[in-house]
XYZ file of C-alpha atoms in Angstrom:
540
model
C -7.685 -8.152 13.088
C -10.778 -9.483 11.352
C -10.450 -12.717 13.322
C -8.628 -13.520 16.530
C -6.152 -16.429 16.418
C -6.913 -19.143 18.963
C -5.716 -22.723 19.403
C -8.404 -25.265 20.296
C -7.752 -28.308 22.461
C -9.573 -31.085 20.606
C -7.950 -34.213 21.984
C -10.690 -36.762 22.794
C -13.356 -34.163 21.982
C -16.150 -34.799 19.503
C -15.908 -33.052 16.144
C -18.814 -33.493 13.730
C -18.046 -33.375 10.003
C -21.086 -33.331 7.740
C -19.966 -34.711 4.386
C -18.057 -37.754 3.230
C -16.004 -36.650 0.246
C -12.625 -35.108 -0.524
C -13.230 -31.886 1.402
C -14.250 -33.846 4.491
C -11.120 -35.970 4.076
C -8.827 -32.922 4.171
C -10.442 -31.583 7.324
C -10.520 -34.994 9.010
C -6.815 -35.444 8.316
C -5.973 -32.187 10.117
C -8.340 -32.759 13.020
C -7.177 -36.320 13.602
C -3.636 -35.014 14.143
C -5.010 -32.958 17.037
C -6.467 -36.105 18.632
C -10.126 -35.282 17.953
C -12.857 -37.907 18.074
C -14.328 -37.441 14.624
C -17.894 -38.259 13.638
C -18.523 -38.391 9.880
C -22.184 -37.865 8.962
C -23.083 -38.553 5.323
C -25.078 -41.127 3.320
C -21.943 -41.884 1.281
C -18.500 -41.922 2.891
C -15.362 -42.329 0.776
C -13.001 -45.250 1.110
C -10.147 -42.793 1.833
C -11.999 -41.410 4.844
C -12.656 -44.870 6.215
C -9.010 -45.782 5.688
C -7.875 -42.633 7.509
C -10.095 -42.932 10.574
C -9.445 -46.494 11.706
C -9.258 -45.755 15.427
C -12.284 -46.957 17.374
C -12.875 -43.504 18.844
C -14.049 -42.260 15.430
C -17.601 -42.856 14.183
C -19.240 -43.156 10.760
C -22.953 -42.432 10.411
C -24.325 -43.332 6.987
C -27.372 -41.068 7.124
C -28.596 -37.734 5.852
C -28.002 -34.703 8.023
C -29.940 -34.495 11.271
C -29.518 -31.770 13.877
C -29.615 -34.356 16.653
C -26.090 -35.524 15.779
C -24.702 -32.132 16.846
C -25.189 -33.063 20.475
C -21.894 -33.008 22.388
C -19.836 -31.674 19.480
C -16.994 -29.270 20.291
C -16.918 -27.911 16.741
C -18.813 -28.646 13.537
C -17.576 -28.758 9.951
C -19.977 -28.475 7.022
C -18.180 -30.099 4.078
C -20.970 -30.628 1.582
C -21.611 -29.156 -1.862
C -25.262 -28.452 -0.996
C -25.539 -24.708 -0.332
C -28.994 -24.978 1.245
C -27.834 -27.729 3.580
C -24.728 -25.765 4.532
C -26.889 -22.792 5.522
C -29.080 -25.080 7.607
C -26.057 -26.592 9.372
C -24.774 -23.097 10.126
C -28.141 -21.998 11.516
C -28.489 -25.094 13.707
C -24.950 -24.801 15.078
C -25.462 -21.113 15.812
C -28.652 -21.901 17.689
C -26.747 -24.425 19.823
C -23.771 -22.051 20.318
C -21.371 -24.542 18.725
C -18.580 -23.054 16.559
C -19.099 -24.013 12.926
C -16.985 -23.867 9.783
C -18.711 -24.042 6.400
C -15.863 -24.917 4.057
C -15.040 -22.281 1.428
C -17.843 -20.012 2.669
C -16.143 -17.430 4.907
C -19.294 -15.521 5.896
C -20.715 -18.754 7.382
C -17.592 -19.545 9.413
C -17.199 -18.887 13.132
C -13.575 -19.977 12.795
C -11.141 -20.487 9.947
C -8.715 -23.309 9.217
C -5.325 -21.621 8.828
C -2.382 -22.787 6.783
C -0.458 -24.705 9.438
C 3.242 -25.033 10.160
C 3.591 -27.983 12.515
C 6.668 -28.126 14.717
C 4.845 -29.862 17.534
C 4.492 -28.508 20.170
C 5.209 -25.297 18.249
C 2.288 -24.660 15.897
C 1.999 -21.661 13.586
C -1.237 -20.771 11.822
C -1.470 -18.379 8.860
C -4.823 -17.049 7.742
C -5.991 -14.572 5.110
C -9.487 -14.583 6.650
C -10.719 -16.438 3.615
C -9.603 -13.690 1.222
C -6.581 -15.408 -0.311
C -6.063 -18.976 0.931
C -3.549 -19.718 -1.831
C -1.426 -16.795 -0.646
C -1.596 -18.100 2.918
C -0.352 -21.474 1.721
C 2.486 -19.832 -0.199
C 3.520 -17.959 2.933
C 3.400 -21.203 4.862
C 5.684 -22.820 2.290
C 8.153 -19.972 2.660
C 8.143 -20.175 6.442
C 8.528 -23.959 6.315
C 11.962 -23.425 4.776
C 12.953 -20.889 7.438
C 11.894 -22.740 10.587
C 13.964 -25.874 11.282
C 12.245 -29.020 12.518
C 14.556 -28.781 15.520
C 12.384 -26.043 17.020
C 9.753 -28.618 17.911
C 12.304 -30.810 19.646
C 13.735 -27.767 21.404
C 10.272 -26.860 22.706
C 9.719 -30.410 23.951
C 13.060 -30.306 25.755
C 12.074 -27.024 27.392
C 8.806 -28.591 28.502
C 10.665 -31.463 30.141
C 12.855 -29.072 32.143
C 10.259 -26.395 32.862
C 9.368 -27.535 36.386
C 13.006 -28.066 37.346
C 13.981 -24.641 36.031
C 11.138 -23.044 37.995
C 12.278 -24.795 41.157
C 15.947 -23.863 40.807
C 15.618 -20.317 39.461
C 13.198 -18.432 41.715
C 12.686 -15.207 39.741
C 10.696 -14.718 36.569
C 13.410 -12.524 35.070
C 16.083 -15.093 35.882
C 14.094 -17.882 34.239
C 13.428 -15.836 31.140
C 17.101 -14.969 30.778
C 18.055 -18.623 31.286
C 15.696 -19.770 28.524
C 16.866 -17.026 26.184
C 20.458 -18.196 26.624
C 19.371 -21.763 25.950
C 17.293 -20.965 22.875
C 19.905 -18.662 21.363
C 23.046 -20.533 22.344
C 24.755 -23.909 22.331
C 21.685 -25.894 23.382
C 19.708 -24.836 20.323
C 22.661 -25.348 18.011
C 23.098 -28.919 19.238
C 19.390 -29.625 18.815
C 19.296 -28.204 15.292
C 22.295 -30.369 14.447
C 20.351 -33.448 15.585
C 22.407 -34.024 18.746
C 19.463 -34.364 21.130
C 21.399 -36.191 23.833
C 24.150 -33.584 23.867
C 21.597 -30.773 23.832
C 19.873 -32.265 26.869
C 23.175 -32.651 28.694
C 24.165 -29.070 27.870
C 20.848 -27.702 29.143
C 21.210 -29.717 32.343
C 24.760 -28.423 32.852
C 23.694 -24.823 32.227
C 20.842 -25.157 34.708
C 23.060 -26.677 37.396
C 25.631 -23.935 36.864
C 23.002 -21.202 37.101
C 21.436 -22.731 40.211
C 24.857 -23.060 41.859
C 25.634 -19.411 41.174
C 22.307 -18.363 42.707
C 22.960 -20.532 45.768
C 26.518 -19.235 46.224
C 25.349 -15.649 46.008
C 22.601 -16.210 48.551
C 24.981 -18.109 50.876
C 27.584 -15.347 50.691
C 24.976 -12.754 51.560
C 23.817 -14.757 54.602
C 27.358 -15.117 55.984
C 28.446 -11.519 55.553
C 27.857 -8.893 58.202
C 25.656 -6.447 56.364
C 26.831 -2.901 55.955
C 24.859 0.010 54.661
C 26.257 -0.548 51.174
C 25.496 -4.289 51.414
C 21.881 -3.533 52.269
C 21.672 -1.168 49.302
C 23.060 -3.834 46.994
C 20.563 -6.420 48.221
C 17.687 -4.040 47.612
C 18.932 -2.985 44.176
C 18.488 -5.478 41.327
C 21.255 -5.852 38.761
C 21.367 -3.041 36.252
C 19.645 -3.853 32.991
C 20.520 -2.442 29.584
C 19.139 0.208 27.252
C 18.858 -0.263 23.514
C 18.559 2.964 21.535
C 16.860 1.619 18.415
C 16.243 3.413 15.165
C 12.747 2.443 14.006
C 13.204 3.821 10.500
C 10.655 5.942 8.639
C 7.626 3.716 9.286
C 7.707 0.719 6.969
C 8.406 -2.260 9.272
C 10.280 -4.066 6.480
C 12.985 -1.406 6.725
C 13.935 -2.446 10.266
C 17.314 -4.094 10.734
C 17.556 -7.672 12.011
C 19.290 -6.431 15.159
C 16.566 -3.885 15.840
C 13.911 -6.581 15.577
C 15.835 -8.966 17.828
C 16.273 -6.376 20.576
C 12.661 -5.237 20.266
C 11.637 -8.839 20.884
C 13.789 -8.960 24.050
C 12.550 -5.736 25.619
C 10.868 -5.636 29.009
C 9.724 -2.051 28.423
C 9.557 0.117 25.302
C 9.582 3.919 25.320
C 8.375 4.989 21.896
C 7.983 8.260 20.049
C 4.978 9.841 18.378
C 6.224 8.933 14.925
C 6.981 5.272 15.458
C 4.410 3.616 13.231
C 1.902 1.169 14.758
C 3.204 -1.509 12.394
C 6.690 -1.169 13.874
C 5.447 -0.996 17.469
C 3.493 -4.222 16.929
C 6.790 -6.041 16.349
C 7.922 -5.428 19.928
C 7.522 -8.230 22.419
C 3.811 -8.670 23.082
C 4.042 -8.631 26.866
C 6.509 -5.742 27.073
C 5.287 -2.539 28.698
C 4.879 0.150 26.032
C 5.134 3.753 27.168
C 4.384 6.696 24.887
C 6.851 9.569 25.281
C 6.221 11.321 21.980
C 6.748 14.965 21.238
C 5.012 17.288 18.830
C 5.834 20.849 17.908
C 3.804 22.353 20.732
C 2.962 19.327 22.862
C 5.644 17.367 24.709
C 4.193 14.359 26.511
C 7.503 13.907 28.347
C 10.382 16.389 28.217
C 13.776 15.096 27.118
C 15.239 15.228 30.616
C 12.266 13.209 31.794
C 12.873 10.602 29.095
C 16.515 10.345 30.117
C 15.433 9.749 33.705
C 12.919 7.075 32.655
C 15.582 5.176 30.732
C 18.034 5.270 33.636
C 15.482 4.291 36.282
C 14.050 1.417 34.239
C 17.505 0.003 33.565
C 18.437 0.275 37.248
C 15.380 -1.839 38.014
C 17.089 -4.603 36.040
C 14.911 -4.236 32.961
C 15.906 -4.401 29.311
C 14.785 -1.117 27.863
C 14.169 -0.269 24.221
C 14.118 3.409 23.336
C 12.327 3.258 19.991
C 12.998 6.355 17.918
C 11.749 7.204 14.440
C 14.414 7.156 11.743
C 17.991 7.082 13.041
C 18.797 7.954 16.687
C 21.862 9.998 15.779
C 20.367 12.185 13.034
C 18.361 14.875 14.821
C 17.110 12.186 17.157
C 18.749 13.218 20.433
C 20.230 9.750 20.770
C 23.536 11.324 21.738
C 21.960 13.159 24.663
C 20.316 9.983 25.889
C 23.452 7.885 25.875
C 25.371 10.704 27.595
C 22.859 10.408 30.418
C 23.105 6.613 30.458
C 26.892 6.762 30.527
C 26.871 9.263 33.383
C 24.739 6.876 35.454
C 26.730 3.749 34.598
C 23.936 2.129 32.585
C 25.004 -0.247 29.771
C 23.606 0.653 26.355
C 23.654 -0.235 22.681
C 22.757 1.918 19.701
C 21.089 0.383 16.649
C 21.093 2.619 13.559
C 17.913 3.065 11.595
C 17.139 4.297 8.097
C 16.846 8.036 8.491
C 13.872 9.848 6.998
C 15.968 11.627 4.389
C 17.207 8.373 2.865
C 13.779 6.772 2.930
C 11.936 9.772 1.525
C 14.456 10.289 -1.264
C 14.579 6.597 -2.204
C 10.816 6.066 -2.198
C 10.260 9.308 -4.113
C 12.825 8.427 -6.782
C 15.020 11.423 -5.890
C 18.717 10.481 -5.592
C 20.322 12.589 -2.885
C 23.552 12.644 -4.915
C 23.996 12.339 -8.662
C 27.163 12.962 -10.665
C 25.321 15.273 -13.060
C 23.327 17.198 -10.467
C 24.656 17.031 -6.910
C 28.029 16.179 -5.399
C 27.102 16.529 -1.730
C 24.083 16.448 0.545
C 23.289 18.514 3.615
C 20.815 17.495 6.332
C 19.336 20.531 8.115
C 16.775 21.047 10.857
C 14.413 23.506 9.246
C 12.339 24.583 12.220
C 12.617 28.298 12.822
C 11.695 30.005 16.047
C 8.567 32.057 15.373
C 9.373 35.656 14.483
C 13.127 35.147 14.464
C 14.836 35.973 11.125
C 17.300 33.352 9.972
C 20.795 34.463 9.016
C 22.081 31.134 7.685
C 20.346 30.868 4.308
C 23.537 31.961 2.596
C 24.942 28.522 3.496
C 22.458 26.847 1.129
C 23.253 28.615 -2.124
C 25.461 25.882 -3.630
C 23.584 24.537 -6.663
C 25.734 21.372 -6.715
C 24.387 20.329 -3.329
C 21.147 18.702 -2.190
C 19.611 20.111 0.982
C 17.152 18.068 3.045
C 15.128 19.985 5.617
C 13.823 18.130 8.649
C 11.140 20.099 10.519
C 10.566 22.087 7.370
C 6.881 21.798 6.506
C 5.584 23.979 9.315
C 7.869 26.842 8.276
C 7.732 26.250 4.507
C 6.887 29.841 3.554
C 9.589 31.277 5.772
C 12.187 28.854 4.403
C 11.432 29.485 0.753
C 11.309 33.264 1.175
C 14.557 33.292 3.134
C 16.351 31.163 0.533
C 15.236 33.374 -2.350
C 16.092 36.552 -0.434
C 19.563 35.110 0.273
C 20.185 34.617 -3.459
C 18.927 31.126 -4.261
C 17.106 31.014 -7.588
C 13.320 31.015 -7.314
C 13.339 28.266 -9.964
C 15.253 25.860 -7.695
C 13.345 22.526 -7.595
C 11.975 21.428 -4.230
C 9.855 18.469 -3.142
C 7.690 17.658 -0.155
C 7.615 13.948 0.736
C 4.808 13.068 3.136
C 4.588 9.770 5.077
C 7.742 8.455 3.427
C 7.806 4.677 2.822
C 4.247 4.209 4.078
C 1.267 3.124 1.921
C -0.122 6.667 2.061
C 3.126 8.311 0.917
C 2.604 11.414 -1.226
C 5.103 13.551 -3.117
C 4.577 17.158 -4.180
C 7.157 18.888 -6.378
C 7.568 22.495 -7.386
C 10.050 25.343 -7.106
C 10.913 27.762 -4.353
C 8.517 30.169 -6.039
C 5.565 27.768 -6.388
C 5.753 25.143 -3.652
C 3.962 27.178 -0.977
C 0.908 27.762 -3.153
C 0.873 24.114 -4.238
C 1.017 22.940 -0.629
C -1.818 25.275 0.317
C -3.929 23.610 -2.376
C -2.957 20.007 -1.622
C -2.257 20.188 2.133
C 0.026 17.179 2.376
C 0.037 15.934 5.974
C 2.934 15.526 8.335
C 5.252 13.760 8.902
C 6.978 15.259 5.909
C 10.364 16.619 4.888
C 11.672 18.862 2.127
C 14.280 18.006 -0.497
C 15.794 20.943 -2.391
C 18.144 20.785 -5.355
C 18.417 19.885 -9.016
C 18.031 16.170 -8.190
C 14.317 16.829 -7.552
C 13.896 17.197 -11.318
C 14.592 13.448 -11.605
C 11.523 12.502 -9.577
C 9.079 12.153 -12.461
C 11.398 9.842 -14.394
C 12.773 7.791 -11.499
C 9.763 7.487 -9.170
C 9.102 3.781 -8.644
C 6.836 3.636 -5.625
C 3.418 3.321 -7.238
C 1.477 5.424 -4.806
C -1.529 6.062 -7.034
C -2.349 2.369 -7.380
C -1.891 1.816 -3.663
C -4.143 4.722 -2.778
C -6.752 3.479 -5.238
C -7.031 0.320 -3.158
C -7.554 2.257 0.070
C -10.696 3.922 1.271
C -10.622 7.682 1.520
C -10.786 7.319 5.302
C -7.672 5.137 5.334
C -5.765 7.666 3.242
C -6.812 10.508 5.494
C -5.691 8.732 8.630
C -2.218 9.581 9.817
C -0.097 7.255 11.897
C 1.043 9.991 14.240
C 0.496 8.971 17.829
C -2.086 10.886 19.787
C -1.386 9.497 23.220
C -0.172 6.685 25.391
C -2.696 4.195 24.054
C -1.397 4.687 20.536
C -4.653 5.599 18.792
C -4.222 6.983 15.315
C -5.375 10.554 14.871
C -8.675 10.623 12.992
C -8.995 14.352 12.461
C -6.782 16.898 10.681
C -3.777 17.960 12.689
C -1.619 21.063 12.657
C 1.423 20.895 10.423
C 4.204 19.386 12.479
C 7.767 18.272 12.180
C 8.899 15.207 10.290
C 9.425 11.883 12.059
C 12.885 12.553 13.389
C 12.475 16.263 13.938
C 9.501 15.608 16.160
C 11.887 13.876 18.550
C 13.776 17.132 19.108
C 12.663 19.189 22.126
C 11.742 22.332 20.230
C 10.469 24.139 23.283
C 13.965 24.225 24.733
C 15.687 25.219 21.505
C 16.839 28.728 22.254
C 19.323 29.005 19.417
C 18.575 30.812 16.191
C 21.026 28.875 14.051
C 20.044 25.863 11.989
C 21.705 22.625 13.106
C 23.493 21.041 10.155
C 24.907 17.668 9.201
C 26.954 17.870 6.014
C 27.926 14.743 4.076
C 30.421 15.435 1.291
């Protein structure tokens, strides 16, 4: 973030605006809504400004600028068309350690006026850091249509009941769950429909019902002779729930609505190495985020350990998101995780994600099936155990089929040689798609005979997967994702950076890394893969 979003309390605080024209009027209008005591300093002050600020707490000073009038100001606005004066105001405010905004001069601003969506007490600010204020206003206009006015009234209602809820529901988790039910259920629907009285009554009824249930449970526990099992139940919180969520290939816009909703509800998030930072940032801000990523030769947490973490966290009563790159059920070990959850009686949900094969093919302009080129598609894990010859290449000789290799880049030479030796034509088209769907996506095409040499020259980074088949020949005509223009707008450092996770703090790797598996294949526990056969998922 170039700037950090903050919300200032300005009610009954002095705000000095230097300038008396249209720009000053716009700023005064916004600041007056926040209850500020506004002082206008200018030799000429417009009639509109005087008509706006009629309250006696505001002040008009019909003089030229003087530093002395900064005394006691909470913030200062320079709204003049005199560049020299604006610089002087900025210098004086800086000397006095008073935040200053020089209108339309970003480099002289300690803070920025955002485009504001006002659903008092809900306030949303949108800022482009002075780069594109018109775009910020357009985004505000779009959000205005999506956020009902009822949200403000709903927030006020919550404020009125906050103390009572805290008194009647003793635990933080219980209060959060109560408010989530209110904000997502009948109470919010009544408020959005304009039925404020009914919404208030419904919230009151829900609170009384919840408090009664808590009281009855506590009373029953007090009047029951405790047994060993009773004591265990009292010490054990209610079991939470685990959400196995497919995070997609990296582009946060490819998340499903359900994935986003559950990510926002999570108490703790266990995320993989190839969940992009942009996607991780959409999880609830105060949720615990735990890195459990795997790479080809470096497993932060083994799969059995991950299973145990999910079970234990849920049994602590927490809502757990297991955030997995791509789709959990396509080489993502989601099946193994829910088997463990089921065995321990832990509730779970599975949210599909866009698997890497679909994303890479779509963004590269390579249809996985095409009536003239391919009538089926096969998803294959392409990682081969070092030194072990593969006997399954004969399964990939059908020229009417597209084959997508996950975990293929690290063993590219071995794959291509094995396919040719098994009888596949050396002229078969093949593509490498690196960082699919991300701004630094790259596509390299060739044939089984040429792709290894091309990759040695270009060195596309992981995560990447391979697409083999005649459909690859369509890439140059159908490619729509304008990578070259996007890369042109990035610095060379940005392009070189990879969003693979290095560790639990989620820093992006800043140096070259060994070739590794693609997003989903990285999730697989390769160290424990003792089989020589390629796992296959065939879609006819």
